[in-house]
mmCIF file of C-alpha atoms in Angstrom:
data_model
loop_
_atom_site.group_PDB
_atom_site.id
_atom_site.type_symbol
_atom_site.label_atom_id
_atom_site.label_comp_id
_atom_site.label_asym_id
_atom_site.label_seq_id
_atom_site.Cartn_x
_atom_site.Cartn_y
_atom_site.Cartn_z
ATOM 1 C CA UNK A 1 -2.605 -17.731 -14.685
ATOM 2 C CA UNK A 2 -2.383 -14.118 -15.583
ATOM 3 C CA UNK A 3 0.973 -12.163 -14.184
ATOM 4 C CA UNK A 4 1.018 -8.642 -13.251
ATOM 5 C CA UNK A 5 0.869 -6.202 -15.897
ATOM 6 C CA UNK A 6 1.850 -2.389 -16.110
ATOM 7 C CA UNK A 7 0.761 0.375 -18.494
ATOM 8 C CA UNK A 8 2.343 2.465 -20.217
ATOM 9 C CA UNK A 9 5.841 0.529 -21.076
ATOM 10 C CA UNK A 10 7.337 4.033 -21.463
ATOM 11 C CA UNK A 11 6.311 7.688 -20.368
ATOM 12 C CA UNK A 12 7.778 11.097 -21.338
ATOM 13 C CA UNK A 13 6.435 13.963 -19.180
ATOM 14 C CA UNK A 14 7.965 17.359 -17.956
ATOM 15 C CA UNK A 15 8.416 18.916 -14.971
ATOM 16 C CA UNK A 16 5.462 19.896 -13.249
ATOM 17 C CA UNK A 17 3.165 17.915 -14.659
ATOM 18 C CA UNK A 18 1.122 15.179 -13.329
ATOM 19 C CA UNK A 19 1.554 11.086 -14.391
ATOM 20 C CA UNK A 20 -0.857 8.453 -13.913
ATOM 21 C CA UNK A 21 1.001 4.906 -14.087
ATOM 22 C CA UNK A 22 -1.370 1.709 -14.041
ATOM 23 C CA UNK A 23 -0.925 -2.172 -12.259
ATOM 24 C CA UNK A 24 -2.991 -5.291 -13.050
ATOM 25 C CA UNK A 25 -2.376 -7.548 -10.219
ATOM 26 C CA UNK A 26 -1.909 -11.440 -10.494
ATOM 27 C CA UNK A 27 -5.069 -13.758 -10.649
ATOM 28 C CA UNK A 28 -6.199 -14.705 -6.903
ATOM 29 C CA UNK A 29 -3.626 -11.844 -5.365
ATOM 30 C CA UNK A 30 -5.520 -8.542 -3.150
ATOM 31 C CA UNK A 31 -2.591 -6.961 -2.191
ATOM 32 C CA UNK A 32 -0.582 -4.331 -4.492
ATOM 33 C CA UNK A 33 2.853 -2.664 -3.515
ATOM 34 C CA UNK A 34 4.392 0.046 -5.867
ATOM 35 C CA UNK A 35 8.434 0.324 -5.690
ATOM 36 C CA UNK A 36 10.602 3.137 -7.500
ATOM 37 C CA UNK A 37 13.627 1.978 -8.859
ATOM 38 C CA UNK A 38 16.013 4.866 -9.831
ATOM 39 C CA UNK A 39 18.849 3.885 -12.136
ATOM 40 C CA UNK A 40 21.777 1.932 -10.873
ATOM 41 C CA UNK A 41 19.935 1.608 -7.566
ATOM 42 C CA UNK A 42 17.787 -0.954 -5.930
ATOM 43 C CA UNK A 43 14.096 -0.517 -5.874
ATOM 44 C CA UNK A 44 12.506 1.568 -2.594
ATOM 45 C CA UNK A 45 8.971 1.038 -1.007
ATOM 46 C CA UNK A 46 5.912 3.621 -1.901
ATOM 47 C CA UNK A 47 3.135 2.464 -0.683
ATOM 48 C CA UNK A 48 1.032 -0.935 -0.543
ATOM 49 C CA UNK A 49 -2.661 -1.315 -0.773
ATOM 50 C CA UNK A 50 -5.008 -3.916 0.565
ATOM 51 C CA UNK A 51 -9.176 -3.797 0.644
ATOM 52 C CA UNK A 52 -8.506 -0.591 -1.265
ATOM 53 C CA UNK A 53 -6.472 1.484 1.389
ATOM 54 C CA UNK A 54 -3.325 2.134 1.956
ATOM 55 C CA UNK A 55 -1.725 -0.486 4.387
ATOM 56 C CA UNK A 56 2.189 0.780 4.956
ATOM 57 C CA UNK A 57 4.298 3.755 3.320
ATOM 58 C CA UNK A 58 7.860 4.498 2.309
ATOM 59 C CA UNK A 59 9.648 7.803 2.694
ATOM 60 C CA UNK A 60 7.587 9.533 -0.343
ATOM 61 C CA UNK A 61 5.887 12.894 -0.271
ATOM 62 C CA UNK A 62 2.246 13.219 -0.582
ATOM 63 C CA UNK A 63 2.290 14.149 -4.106
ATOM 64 C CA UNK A 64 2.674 10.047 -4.753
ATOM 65 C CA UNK A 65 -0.735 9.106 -4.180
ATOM 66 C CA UNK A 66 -2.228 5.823 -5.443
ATOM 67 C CA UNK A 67 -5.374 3.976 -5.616
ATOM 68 C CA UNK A 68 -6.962 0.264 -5.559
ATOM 69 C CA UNK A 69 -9.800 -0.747 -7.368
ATOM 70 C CA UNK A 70 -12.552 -3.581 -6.569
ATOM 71 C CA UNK A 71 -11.038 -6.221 -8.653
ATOM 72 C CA UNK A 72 -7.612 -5.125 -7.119
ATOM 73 C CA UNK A 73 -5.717 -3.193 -9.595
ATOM 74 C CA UNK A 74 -4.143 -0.335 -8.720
ATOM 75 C CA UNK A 75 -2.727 3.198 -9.917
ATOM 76 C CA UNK A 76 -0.077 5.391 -8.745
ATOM 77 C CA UNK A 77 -0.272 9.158 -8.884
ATOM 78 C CA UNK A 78 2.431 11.028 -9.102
ATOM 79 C CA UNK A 79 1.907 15.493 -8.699
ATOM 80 C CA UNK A 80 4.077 18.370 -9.789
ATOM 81 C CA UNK A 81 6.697 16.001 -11.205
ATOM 82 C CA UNK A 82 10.322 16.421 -10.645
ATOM 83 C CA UNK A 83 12.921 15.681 -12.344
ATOM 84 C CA UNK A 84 14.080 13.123 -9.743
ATOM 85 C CA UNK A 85 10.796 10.789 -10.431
ATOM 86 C CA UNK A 86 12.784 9.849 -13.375
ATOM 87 C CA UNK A 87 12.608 6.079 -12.481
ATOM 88 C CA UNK A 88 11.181 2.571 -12.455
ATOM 89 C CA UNK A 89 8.023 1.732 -11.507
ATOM 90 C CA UNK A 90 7.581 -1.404 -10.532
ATOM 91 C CA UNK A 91 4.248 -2.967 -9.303
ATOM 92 C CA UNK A 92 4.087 -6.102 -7.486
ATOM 93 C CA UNK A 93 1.306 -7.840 -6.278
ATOM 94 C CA UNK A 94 0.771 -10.653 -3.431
ATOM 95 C CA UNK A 95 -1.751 -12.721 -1.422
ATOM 96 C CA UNK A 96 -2.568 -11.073 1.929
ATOM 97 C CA UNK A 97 -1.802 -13.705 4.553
ATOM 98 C CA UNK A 98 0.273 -16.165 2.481
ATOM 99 C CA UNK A 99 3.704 -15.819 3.081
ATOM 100 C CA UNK A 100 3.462 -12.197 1.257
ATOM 101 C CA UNK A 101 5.765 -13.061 -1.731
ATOM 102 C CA UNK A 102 5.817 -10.642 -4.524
ATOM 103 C CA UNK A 103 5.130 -10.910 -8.003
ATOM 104 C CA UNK A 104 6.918 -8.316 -10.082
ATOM 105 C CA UNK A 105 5.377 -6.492 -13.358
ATOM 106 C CA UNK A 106 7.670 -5.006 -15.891
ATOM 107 C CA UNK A 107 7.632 -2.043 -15.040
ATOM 108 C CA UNK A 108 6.814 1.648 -16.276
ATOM 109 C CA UNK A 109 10.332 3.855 -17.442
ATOM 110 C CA UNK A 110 9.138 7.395 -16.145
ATOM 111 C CA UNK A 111 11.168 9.983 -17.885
ATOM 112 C CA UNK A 112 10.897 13.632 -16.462
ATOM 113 C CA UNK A 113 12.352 16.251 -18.593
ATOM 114 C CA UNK B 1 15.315 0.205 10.447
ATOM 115 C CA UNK B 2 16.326 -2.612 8.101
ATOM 116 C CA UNK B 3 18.943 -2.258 5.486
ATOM 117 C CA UNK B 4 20.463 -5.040 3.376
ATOM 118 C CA UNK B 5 24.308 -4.516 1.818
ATOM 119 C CA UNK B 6 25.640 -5.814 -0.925
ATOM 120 C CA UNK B 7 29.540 -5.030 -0.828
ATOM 121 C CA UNK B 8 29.822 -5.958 -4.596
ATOM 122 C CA UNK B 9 28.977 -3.514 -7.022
ATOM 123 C CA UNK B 10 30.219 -5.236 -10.006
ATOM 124 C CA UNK B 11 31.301 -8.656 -10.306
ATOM 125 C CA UNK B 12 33.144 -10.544 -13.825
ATOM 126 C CA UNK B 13 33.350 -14.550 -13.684
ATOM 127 C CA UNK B 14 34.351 -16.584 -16.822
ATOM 128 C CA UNK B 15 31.896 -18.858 -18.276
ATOM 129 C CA UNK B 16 31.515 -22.320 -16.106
ATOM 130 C CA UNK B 17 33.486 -20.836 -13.067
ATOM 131 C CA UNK B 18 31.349 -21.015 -9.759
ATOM 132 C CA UNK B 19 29.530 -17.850 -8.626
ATOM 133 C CA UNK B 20 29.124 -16.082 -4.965
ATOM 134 C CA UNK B 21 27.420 -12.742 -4.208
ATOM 135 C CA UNK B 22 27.037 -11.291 -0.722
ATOM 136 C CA UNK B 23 24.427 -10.151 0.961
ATOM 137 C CA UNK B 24 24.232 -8.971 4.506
ATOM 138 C CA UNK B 25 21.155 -7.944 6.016
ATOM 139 C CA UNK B 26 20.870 -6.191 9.787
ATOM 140 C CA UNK B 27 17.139 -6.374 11.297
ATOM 141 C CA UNK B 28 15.748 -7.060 14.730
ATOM 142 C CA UNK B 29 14.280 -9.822 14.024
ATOM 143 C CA UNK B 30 14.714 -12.709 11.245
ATOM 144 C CA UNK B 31 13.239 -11.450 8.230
ATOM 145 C CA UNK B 32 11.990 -13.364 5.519
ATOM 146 C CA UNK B 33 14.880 -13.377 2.960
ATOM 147 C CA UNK B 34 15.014 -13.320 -1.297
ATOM 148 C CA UNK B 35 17.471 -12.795 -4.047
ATOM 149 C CA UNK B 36 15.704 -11.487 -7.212
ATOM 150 C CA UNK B 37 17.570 -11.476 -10.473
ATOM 151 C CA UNK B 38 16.907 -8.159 -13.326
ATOM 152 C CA UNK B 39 17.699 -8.101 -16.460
ATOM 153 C CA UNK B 40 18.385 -4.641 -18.210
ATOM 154 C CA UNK B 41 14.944 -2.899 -18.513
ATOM 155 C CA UNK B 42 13.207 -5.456 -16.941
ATOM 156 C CA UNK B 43 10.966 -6.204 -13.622
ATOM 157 C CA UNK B 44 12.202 -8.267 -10.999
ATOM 158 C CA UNK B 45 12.731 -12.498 -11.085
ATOM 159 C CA UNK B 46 12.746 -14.429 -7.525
ATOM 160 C CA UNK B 47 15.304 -16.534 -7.727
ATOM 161 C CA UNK B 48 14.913 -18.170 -4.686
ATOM 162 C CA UNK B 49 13.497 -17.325 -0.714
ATOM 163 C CA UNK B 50 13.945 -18.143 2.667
ATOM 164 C CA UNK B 51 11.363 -18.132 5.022
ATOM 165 C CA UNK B 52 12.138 -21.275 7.615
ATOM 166 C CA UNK B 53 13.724 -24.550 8.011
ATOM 167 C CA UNK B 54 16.756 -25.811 5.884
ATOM 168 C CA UNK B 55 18.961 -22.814 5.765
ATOM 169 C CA UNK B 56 20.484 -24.128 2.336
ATOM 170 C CA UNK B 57 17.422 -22.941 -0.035
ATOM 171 C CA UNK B 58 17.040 -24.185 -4.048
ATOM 172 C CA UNK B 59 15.956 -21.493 -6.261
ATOM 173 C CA UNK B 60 15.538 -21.469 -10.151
ATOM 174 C CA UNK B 61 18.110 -21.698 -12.842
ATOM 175 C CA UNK B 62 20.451 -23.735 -10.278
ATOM 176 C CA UNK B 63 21.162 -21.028 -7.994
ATOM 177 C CA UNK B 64 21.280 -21.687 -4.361
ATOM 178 C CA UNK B 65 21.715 -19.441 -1.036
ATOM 179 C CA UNK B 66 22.391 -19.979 2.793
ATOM 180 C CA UNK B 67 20.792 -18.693 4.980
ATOM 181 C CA UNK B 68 23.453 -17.906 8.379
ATOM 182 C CA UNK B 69 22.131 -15.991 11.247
ATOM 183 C CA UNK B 70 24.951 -15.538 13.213
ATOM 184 C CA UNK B 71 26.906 -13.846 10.821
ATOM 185 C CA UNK B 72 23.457 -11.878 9.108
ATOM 186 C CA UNK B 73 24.125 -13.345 5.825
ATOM 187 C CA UNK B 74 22.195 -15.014 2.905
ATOM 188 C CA UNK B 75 25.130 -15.202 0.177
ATOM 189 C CA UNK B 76 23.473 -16.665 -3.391
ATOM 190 C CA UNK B 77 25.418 -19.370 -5.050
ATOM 191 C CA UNK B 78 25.924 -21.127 -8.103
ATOM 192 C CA UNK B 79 28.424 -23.740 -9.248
ATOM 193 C CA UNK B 80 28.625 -23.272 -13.076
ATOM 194 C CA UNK B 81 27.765 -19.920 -14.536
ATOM 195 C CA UNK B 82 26.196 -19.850 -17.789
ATOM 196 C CA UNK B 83 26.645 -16.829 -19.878
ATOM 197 C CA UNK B 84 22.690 -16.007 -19.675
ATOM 198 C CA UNK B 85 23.463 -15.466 -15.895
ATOM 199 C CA UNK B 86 24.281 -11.836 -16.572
ATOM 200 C CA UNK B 87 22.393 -9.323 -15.119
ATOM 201 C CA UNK B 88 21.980 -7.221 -11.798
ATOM 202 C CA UNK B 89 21.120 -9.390 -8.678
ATOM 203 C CA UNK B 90 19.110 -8.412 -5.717
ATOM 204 C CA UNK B 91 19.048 -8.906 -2.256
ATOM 205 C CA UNK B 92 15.870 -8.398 -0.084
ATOM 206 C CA UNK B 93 14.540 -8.682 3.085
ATOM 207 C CA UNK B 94 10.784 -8.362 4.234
ATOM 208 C CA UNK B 95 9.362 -8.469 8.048
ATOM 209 C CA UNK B 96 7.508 -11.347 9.070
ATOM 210 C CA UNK B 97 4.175 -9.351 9.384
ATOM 211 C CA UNK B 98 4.201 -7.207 5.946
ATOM 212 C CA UNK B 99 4.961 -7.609 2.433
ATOM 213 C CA UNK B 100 7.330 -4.688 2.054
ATOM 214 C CA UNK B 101 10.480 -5.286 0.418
ATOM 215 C CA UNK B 102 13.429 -3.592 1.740
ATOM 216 C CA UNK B 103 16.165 -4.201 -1.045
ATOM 217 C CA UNK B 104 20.114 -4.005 -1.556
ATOM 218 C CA UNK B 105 21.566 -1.317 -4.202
ATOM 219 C CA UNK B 106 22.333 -4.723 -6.215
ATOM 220 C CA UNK B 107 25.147 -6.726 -7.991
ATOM 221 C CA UNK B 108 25.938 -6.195 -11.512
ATOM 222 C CA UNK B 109 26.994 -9.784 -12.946
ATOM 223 C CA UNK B 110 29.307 -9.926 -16.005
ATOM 224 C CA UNK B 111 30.387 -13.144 -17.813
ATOM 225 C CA UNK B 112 33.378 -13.676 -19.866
ATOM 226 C CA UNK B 113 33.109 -16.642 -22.853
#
């Protein structure tokens, strides 16, 4: 059984510019949440997708924008970068209906300078 | 809204001394309850969940929790720490009806040899 994977490991971009992250769910799971972990805090909620929509945001401005494919991975979009984004992205992906538990990827270390 | 606290920032415990980290949650309903463990520069780890029935729940690498609703609490527990225990410790809680994680700011766990 394949976990959830996340591309790049590591990003450098600077302010203003515009990031792409990527998220390979787990085998059998359709549902994908993105969190953004800054450092020394606790991860917060983006946004979740399920059948390819959005299904439930967090307190993030439009300029985080994501998408869900067919075979249910997802990307996250992130516009005229701040340097606030500087964070952890973590993808996690679950099994609509079944108890919802999360599977965590790695994560992506977005660095804006 | 849900929040979860975690009143200890940063906790030391000597090799093979028992192990208790607080978490308090406040929610309208009962949530469905996790600890997740993170080492530096890595995703998350579920350590253990809660979801129903026994409020004394077995999680991985001997850690247990307790589940207490009258007092909002799901403390994690273990009776022997082992020095590969160290690492920042998460509370979370997640409605009954979505898979979105609301988390604590977390506890940073040092062991002393």
């Amino acid at each position: 059984e394949t976990g959830v994977t996340q591309s790049p490991t590591h990003l450098i971009k600077t302010r203003g510019q515009q990031v792409t992250l990527r998220c390979s769910s787990q085998s059998g799971h359709n549902t994908v949440s993105w969190y953004q972990q800054a450092l020394g805090q606790g991860p917060q909620f983006i946004f979740q997708y399920y059948r390819e929509e959005e299904n439930g945001r967090g307190n993030f401005p439009p300029r985080f924008s994501g998408l869900q494919f067919p075979n249910y991975s997802s990307e996250l979009n992130v516009n005229a970068l701040e340097l606030d984004d500087s964070a952890l992205y973590l993808c996690a992906s679950s099994r609509w209906g079944d108890s919802y538990e999360q599977y965590f990827g790695p994560g992506t270390r977005l660095t804006v300078t | 809204a849900q929040s979860v606290t975690q009143p200890d920032i940063h906790i030391t415990v000597s090799e093979g001394a028992s192990l208790e980290l607080r978490c308090n949650y406040s929610y309208g309903a009962t949530p469905y309850l996790f600890w997740y463990v993170q080492s530096p520069g890595q995703g998350l780890q579920l350590l253990l969940k809660y979801f129903s029935g026994d409020t004394l729940v077995q999680g991985i690498k001997g850690f247990e929790a307790e589940f207490k609703r009258s007092q909002s609490s799901f403390n994690l527990r273990k009776p022997s720490v082992h020095w590969s225990d160290a690492a920042e410790y998460f509370c979370a809680v997640q409605p009954r009806t979505a898979s979105k994680l609301t988390f604590g700011t977390g506890t940073r766990l040092q062991v002393t040899l």
